[in-house]
CSV table of C-alpha atoms in Angstrom, one decimal:
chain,number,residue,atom,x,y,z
E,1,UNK,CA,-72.8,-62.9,70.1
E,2,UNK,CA,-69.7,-60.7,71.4
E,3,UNK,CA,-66.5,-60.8,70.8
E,4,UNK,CA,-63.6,-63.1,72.5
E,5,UNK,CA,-62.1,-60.7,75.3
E,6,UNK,CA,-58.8,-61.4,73.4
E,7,UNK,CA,-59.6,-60.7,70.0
E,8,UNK,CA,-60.9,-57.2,71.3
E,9,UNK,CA,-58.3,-56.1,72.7
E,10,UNK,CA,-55.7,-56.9,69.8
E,11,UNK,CA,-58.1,-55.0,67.7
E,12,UNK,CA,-58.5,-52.2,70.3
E,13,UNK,CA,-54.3,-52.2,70.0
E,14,UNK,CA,-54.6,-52.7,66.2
E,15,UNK,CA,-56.6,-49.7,65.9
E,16,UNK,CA,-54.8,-47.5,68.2
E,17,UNK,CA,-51.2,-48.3,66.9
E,18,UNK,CA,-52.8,-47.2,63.2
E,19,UNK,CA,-54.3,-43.9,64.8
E,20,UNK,CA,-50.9,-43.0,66.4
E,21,UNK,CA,-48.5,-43.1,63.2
E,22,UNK,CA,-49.8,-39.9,61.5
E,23,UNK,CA,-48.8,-38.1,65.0
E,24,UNK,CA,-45.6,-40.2,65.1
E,25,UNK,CA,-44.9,-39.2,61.3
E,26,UNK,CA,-45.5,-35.7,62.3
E,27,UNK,CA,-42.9,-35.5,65.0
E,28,UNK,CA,-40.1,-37.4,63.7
E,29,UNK,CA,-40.6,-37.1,60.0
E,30,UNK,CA,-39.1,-39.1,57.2
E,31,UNK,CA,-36.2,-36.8,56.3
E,32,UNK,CA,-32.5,-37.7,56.3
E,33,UNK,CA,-29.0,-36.2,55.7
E,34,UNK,CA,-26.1,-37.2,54.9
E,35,UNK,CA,-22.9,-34.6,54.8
E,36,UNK,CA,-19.3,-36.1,53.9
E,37,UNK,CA,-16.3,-33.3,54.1
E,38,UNK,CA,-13.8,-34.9,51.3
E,39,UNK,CA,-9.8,-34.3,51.2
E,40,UNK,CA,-9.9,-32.0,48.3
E,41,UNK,CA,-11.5,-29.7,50.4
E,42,UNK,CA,-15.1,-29.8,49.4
E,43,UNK,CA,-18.3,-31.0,51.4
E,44,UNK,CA,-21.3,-33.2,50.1
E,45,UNK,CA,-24.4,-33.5,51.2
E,46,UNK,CA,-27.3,-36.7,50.2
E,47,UNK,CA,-30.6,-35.2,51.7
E,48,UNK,CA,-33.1,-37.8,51.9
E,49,UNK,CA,-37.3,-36.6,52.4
E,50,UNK,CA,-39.5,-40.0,51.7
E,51,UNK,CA,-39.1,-40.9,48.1
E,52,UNK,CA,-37.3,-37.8,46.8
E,53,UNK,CA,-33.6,-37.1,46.9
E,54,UNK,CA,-31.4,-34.0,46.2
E,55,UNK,CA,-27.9,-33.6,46.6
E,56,UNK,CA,-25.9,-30.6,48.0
E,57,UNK,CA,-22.3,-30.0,47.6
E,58,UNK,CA,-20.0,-26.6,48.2
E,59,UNK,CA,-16.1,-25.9,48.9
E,60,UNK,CA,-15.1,-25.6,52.7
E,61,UNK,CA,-13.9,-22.6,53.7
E,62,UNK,CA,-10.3,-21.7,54.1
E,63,UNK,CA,-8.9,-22.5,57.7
E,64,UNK,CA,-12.6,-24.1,58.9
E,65,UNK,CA,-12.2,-26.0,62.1
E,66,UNK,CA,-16.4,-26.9,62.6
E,67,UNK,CA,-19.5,-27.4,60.5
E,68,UNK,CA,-23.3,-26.8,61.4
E,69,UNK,CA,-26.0,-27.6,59.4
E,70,UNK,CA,-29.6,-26.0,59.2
E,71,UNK,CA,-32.6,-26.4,57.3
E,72,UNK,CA,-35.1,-23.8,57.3
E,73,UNK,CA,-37.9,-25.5,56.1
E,74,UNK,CA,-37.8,-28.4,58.1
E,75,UNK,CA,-40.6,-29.1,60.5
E,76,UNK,CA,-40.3,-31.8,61.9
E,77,UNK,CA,-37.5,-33.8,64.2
E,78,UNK,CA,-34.9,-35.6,61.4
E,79,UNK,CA,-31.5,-37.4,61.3
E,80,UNK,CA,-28.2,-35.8,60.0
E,81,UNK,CA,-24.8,-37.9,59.7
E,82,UNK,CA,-22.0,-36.0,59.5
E,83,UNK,CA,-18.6,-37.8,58.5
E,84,UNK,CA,-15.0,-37.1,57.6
E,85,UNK,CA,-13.9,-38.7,54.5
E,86,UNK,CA,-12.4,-42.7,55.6
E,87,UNK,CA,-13.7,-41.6,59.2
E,88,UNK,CA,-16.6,-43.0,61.4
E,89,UNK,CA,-20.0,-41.0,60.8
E,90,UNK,CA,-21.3,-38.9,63.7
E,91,UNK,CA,-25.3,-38.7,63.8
E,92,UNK,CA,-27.1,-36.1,65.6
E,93,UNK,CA,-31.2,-35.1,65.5
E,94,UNK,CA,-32.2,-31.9,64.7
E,95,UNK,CA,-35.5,-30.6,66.0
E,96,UNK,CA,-37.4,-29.0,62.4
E,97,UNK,CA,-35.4,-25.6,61.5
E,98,UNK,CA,-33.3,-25.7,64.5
E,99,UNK,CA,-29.2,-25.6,63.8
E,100,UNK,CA,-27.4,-28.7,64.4
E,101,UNK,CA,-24.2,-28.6,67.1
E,102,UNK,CA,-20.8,-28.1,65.5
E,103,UNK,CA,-19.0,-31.0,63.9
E,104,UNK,CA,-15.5,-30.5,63.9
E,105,UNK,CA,-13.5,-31.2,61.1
E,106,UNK,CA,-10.4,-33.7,61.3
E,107,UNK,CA,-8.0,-31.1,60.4
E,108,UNK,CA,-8.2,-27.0,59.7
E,109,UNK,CA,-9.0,-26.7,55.9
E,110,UNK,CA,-6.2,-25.2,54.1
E,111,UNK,CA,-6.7,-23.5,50.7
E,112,UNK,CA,-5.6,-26.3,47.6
E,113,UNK,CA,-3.1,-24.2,46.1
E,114,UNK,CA,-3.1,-22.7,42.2
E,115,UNK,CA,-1.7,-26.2,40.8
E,116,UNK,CA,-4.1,-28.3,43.0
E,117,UNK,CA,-6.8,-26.1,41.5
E,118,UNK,CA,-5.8,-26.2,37.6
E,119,UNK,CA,-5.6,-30.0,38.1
E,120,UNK,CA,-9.0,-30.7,39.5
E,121,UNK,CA,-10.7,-28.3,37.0
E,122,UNK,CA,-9.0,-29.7,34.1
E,123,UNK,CA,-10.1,-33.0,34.9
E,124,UNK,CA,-13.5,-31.5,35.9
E,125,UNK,CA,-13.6,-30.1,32.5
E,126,UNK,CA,-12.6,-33.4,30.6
E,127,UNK,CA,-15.1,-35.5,32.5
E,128,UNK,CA,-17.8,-32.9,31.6
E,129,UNK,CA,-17.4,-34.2,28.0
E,130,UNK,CA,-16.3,-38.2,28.5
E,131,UNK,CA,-18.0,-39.6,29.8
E,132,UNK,CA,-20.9,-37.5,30.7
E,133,UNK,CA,-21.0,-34.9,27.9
E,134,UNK,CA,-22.8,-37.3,25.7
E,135,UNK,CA,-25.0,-34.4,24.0
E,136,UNK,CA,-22.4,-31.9,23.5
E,137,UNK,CA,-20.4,-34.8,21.9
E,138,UNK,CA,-23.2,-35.6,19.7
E,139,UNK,CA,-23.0,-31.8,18.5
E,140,UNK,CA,-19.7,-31.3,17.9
E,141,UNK,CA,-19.6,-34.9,15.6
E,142,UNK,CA,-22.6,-33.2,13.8
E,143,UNK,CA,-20.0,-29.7,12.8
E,144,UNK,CA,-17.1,-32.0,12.2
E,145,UNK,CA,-19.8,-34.5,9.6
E,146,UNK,CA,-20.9,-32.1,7.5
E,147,UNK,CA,-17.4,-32.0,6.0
E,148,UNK,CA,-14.2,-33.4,7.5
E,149,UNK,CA,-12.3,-30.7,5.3
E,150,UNK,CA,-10.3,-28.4,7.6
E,151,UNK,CA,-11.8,-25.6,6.8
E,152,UNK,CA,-14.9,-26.1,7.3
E,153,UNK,CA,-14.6,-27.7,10.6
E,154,UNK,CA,-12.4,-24.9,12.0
E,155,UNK,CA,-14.9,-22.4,11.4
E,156,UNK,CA,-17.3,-24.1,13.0
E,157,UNK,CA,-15.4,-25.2,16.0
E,158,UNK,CA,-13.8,-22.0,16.3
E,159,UNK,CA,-17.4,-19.8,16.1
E,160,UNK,CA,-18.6,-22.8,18.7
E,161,UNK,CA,-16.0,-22.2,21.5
E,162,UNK,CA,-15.8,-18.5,21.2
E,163,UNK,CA,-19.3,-18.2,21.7
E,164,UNK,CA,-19.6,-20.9,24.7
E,165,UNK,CA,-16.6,-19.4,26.4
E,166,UNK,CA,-18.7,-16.0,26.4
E,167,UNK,CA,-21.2,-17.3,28.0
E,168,UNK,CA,-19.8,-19.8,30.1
E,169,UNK,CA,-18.1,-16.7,32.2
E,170,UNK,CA,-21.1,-14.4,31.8
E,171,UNK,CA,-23.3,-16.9,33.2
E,172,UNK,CA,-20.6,-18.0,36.0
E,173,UNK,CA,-20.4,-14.2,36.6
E,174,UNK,CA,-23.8,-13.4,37.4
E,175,UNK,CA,-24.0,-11.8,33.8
E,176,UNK,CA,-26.5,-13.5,32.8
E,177,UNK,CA,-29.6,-16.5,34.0
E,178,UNK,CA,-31.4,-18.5,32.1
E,179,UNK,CA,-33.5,-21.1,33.8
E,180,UNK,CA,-32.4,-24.7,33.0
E,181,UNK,CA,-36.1,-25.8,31.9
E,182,UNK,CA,-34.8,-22.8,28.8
E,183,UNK,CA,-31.1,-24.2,28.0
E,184,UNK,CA,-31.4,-27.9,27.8
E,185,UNK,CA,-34.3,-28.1,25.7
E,186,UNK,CA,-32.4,-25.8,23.4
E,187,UNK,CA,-29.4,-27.9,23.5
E,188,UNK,CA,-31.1,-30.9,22.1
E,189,UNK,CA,-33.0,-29.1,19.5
E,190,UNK,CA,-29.0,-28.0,18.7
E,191,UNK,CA,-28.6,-31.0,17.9
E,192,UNK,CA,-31.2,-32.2,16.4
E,193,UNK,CA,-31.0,-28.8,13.8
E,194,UNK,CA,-27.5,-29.4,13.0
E,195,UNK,CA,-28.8,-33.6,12.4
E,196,UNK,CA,-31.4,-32.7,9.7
E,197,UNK,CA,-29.1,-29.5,8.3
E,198,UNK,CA,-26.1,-32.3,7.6
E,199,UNK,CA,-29.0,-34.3,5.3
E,200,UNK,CA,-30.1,-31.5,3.4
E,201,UNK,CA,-26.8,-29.4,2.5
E,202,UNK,CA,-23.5,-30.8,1.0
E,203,UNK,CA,-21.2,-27.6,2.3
E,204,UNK,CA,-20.9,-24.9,4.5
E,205,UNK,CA,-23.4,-22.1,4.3
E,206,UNK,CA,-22.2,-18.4,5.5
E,207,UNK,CA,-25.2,-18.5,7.9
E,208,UNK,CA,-23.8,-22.0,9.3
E,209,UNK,CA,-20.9,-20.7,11.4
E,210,UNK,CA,-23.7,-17.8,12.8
E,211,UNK,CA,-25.9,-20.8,13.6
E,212,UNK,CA,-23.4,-22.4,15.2
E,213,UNK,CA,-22.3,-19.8,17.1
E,214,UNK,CA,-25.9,-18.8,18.6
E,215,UNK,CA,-25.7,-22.6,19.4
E,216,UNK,CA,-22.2,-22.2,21.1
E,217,UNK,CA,-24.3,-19.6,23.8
E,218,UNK,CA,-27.0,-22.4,24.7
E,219,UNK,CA,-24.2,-25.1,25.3
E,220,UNK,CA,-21.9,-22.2,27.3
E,221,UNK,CA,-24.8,-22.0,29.4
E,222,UNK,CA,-25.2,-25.7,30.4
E,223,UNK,CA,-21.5,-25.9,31.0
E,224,UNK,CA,-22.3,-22.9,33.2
E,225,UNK,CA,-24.9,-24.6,35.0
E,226,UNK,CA,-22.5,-27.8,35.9
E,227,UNK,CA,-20.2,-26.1,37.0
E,228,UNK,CA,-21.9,-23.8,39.5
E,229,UNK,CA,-22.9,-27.5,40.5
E,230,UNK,CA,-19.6,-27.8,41.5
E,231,UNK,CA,-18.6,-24.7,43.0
E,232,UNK,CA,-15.9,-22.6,42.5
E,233,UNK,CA,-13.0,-21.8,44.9
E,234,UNK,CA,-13.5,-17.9,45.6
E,235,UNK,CA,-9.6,-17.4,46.1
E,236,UNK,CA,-9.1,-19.3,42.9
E,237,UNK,CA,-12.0,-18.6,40.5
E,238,UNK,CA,-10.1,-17.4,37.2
E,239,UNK,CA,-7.6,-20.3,37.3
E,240,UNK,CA,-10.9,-22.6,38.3
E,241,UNK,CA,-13.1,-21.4,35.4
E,242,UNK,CA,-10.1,-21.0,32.6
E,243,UNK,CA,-8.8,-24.9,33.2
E,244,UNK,CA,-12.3,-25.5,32.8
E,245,UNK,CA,-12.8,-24.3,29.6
E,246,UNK,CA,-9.2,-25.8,28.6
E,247,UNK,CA,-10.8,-29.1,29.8
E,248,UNK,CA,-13.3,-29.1,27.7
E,249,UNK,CA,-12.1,-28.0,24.6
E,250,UNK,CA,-9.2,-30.5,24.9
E,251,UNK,CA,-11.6,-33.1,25.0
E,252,UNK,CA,-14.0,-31.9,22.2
E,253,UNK,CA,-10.4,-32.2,19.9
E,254,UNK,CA,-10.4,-35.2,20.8
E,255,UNK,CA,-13.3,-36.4,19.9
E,256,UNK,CA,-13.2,-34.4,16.6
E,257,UNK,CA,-9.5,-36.2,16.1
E,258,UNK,CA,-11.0,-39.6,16.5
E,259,UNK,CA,-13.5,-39.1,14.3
E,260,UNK,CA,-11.5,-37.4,11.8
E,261,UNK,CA,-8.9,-40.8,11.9
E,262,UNK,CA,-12.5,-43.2,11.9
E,263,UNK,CA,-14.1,-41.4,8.8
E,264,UNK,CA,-11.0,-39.9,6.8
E,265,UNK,CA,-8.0,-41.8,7.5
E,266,UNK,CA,-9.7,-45.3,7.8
E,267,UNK,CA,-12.2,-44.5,4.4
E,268,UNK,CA,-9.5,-43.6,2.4
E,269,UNK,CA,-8.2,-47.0,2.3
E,270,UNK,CA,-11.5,-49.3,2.7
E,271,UNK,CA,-13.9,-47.1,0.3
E,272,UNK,CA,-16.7,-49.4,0.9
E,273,UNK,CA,-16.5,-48.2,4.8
E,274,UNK,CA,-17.6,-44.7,3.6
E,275,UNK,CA,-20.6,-45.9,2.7
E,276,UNK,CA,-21.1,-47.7,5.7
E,277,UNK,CA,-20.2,-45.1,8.0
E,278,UNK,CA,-22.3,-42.7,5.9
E,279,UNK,CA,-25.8,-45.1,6.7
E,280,UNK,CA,-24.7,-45.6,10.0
E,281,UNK,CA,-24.5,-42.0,10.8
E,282,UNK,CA,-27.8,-40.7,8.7
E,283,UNK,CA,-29.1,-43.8,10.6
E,284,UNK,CA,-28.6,-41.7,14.2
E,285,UNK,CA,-29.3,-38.7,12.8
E,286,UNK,CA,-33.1,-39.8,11.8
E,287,UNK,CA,-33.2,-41.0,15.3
E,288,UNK,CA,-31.9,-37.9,16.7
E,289,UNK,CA,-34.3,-35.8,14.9
């Protein structure tokens, strides 16, 4: 017995709808992009391609007046939004590697002068560290544990900046590349060395500060790495890269200060708190390790 003329032809639609989509897919894609230009004079960029996302970001050039955008790997037709910062987006389609038209920026970019700079990278350098430097923290509580004597933590802290400040500008430079999938691994085995090294010695060994030091390299590196993230104003890259390093430093004395007040200054008068702090911090090392 056939079919109801009706039910037919729904599933004659059904089934042609479901053969058109791959071709549909094809032609418009599933890509998206999304490119803010921000007041301090850099761009950002959210690029959307079905269930993966990456993020772009650069400086805008001195005295730019228009922006185009091209991908050339893009094949098929996708969205772009372009948008000054607080303004209305702008959306335009872009046929696979093709360039998009010019957006015009709300204003000709001028340069941020030396102060602007120094500011932004200092801050850039302290936020590396608090909040989001939550490994190199760990690391630099693990040289300042060992002993809180001044001594001992100065060398170490001393052989540790040196050595990331060397290659923090090598690697900024061009110097010197190491891929990522190398230097953070590294880092956390750092960490983890300097962890089980605090259980089984009571002082500081000569080949400590060299330790530390090779250490220092691997964690200059991933600074280097976030920062090329970030860019660097070509016009102002000493001052950029110096206020950087300033950044963090000044925050890694911080942290080493407020650790020295926790453990020193607070144990001296509550001995039973050194013993407490002392399981609490073998406790996270164990972990760490």
């Amino acid at each position: 017995m056939g079919e109801p003329v009706g039910i037919a032809h729904i599933r004659a639609l059904i089934l042609a709808l479901l053969l058109s989509v791959p071709a549909f897919a094809h032609e418009i894609g599933t890509t998206r992009v999304n490119v803010v230009f921000h007041r301090d004079h850099t761009w950002s960029a959210v690029i959307v391609e079905g269930v993966k996302v990456s993020r772009r970001s650069g400086n805008i050039p001195p005295h730019a007046k228009t922006f185009t955008w091209r991908n050339p790997k893009a094949y098929a037709t996708y969205a772009i939004t372009f948008a000054n910062e607080g303004e209305t987006p702008v959306r335009q389609w872009i046929e696979g590697d093709a360039t998009s038209a010019p957006f015009v920026l709300s204003r000709a970019v001028v340069p941020p002068t030396r102060l602007d700079v120094i500011r932004q990278y200092l801050v850039l350098g302290f936020t590396h560290i608090i909040p989001h430097g939550f490994d190199h923290i760990l690391f630099v509580l693990g040289l300042f544990l060992l002993s809180a004597k001044v001594k001992p933590v100065l060398a170490q802290v001393t052989s540790f900046t040196v050595a990331h400040s060397i290659t923090l500008g090598l690697t900024i430079y061009g110097v010197v590349s190491v891929s990522p999938r190398i230097v953070e691994p590294a880092i956390a085995l750092s960490i983890a060395y300097v962890a089980i090294e605090n259980l089984t010695t009571q002082s500081l060994k000569p080949w400590r500060v060299a330790i530390v030091f090779a250490f220092g390299l691997l964690h200059g590196m991933g600074f280097a790495g976030v920062l090329k993230d970030l860019g660097l104003p070509r016009n102002q890259f000493v001052p950029a890269l110096i206020t950087f390093n300033i950044g963090v430093e000044a925050r890694q004395l911080a942290v080493i200060a407020a650790a020295w007040l926790l453990v020193v200054c607070w144990a001296r008068t509550r001995p039973w708190y050194r013993y407490a702090m002392t399981g609490i911090f073998w406790t996270v090392q164990r972990v760490i390790a």
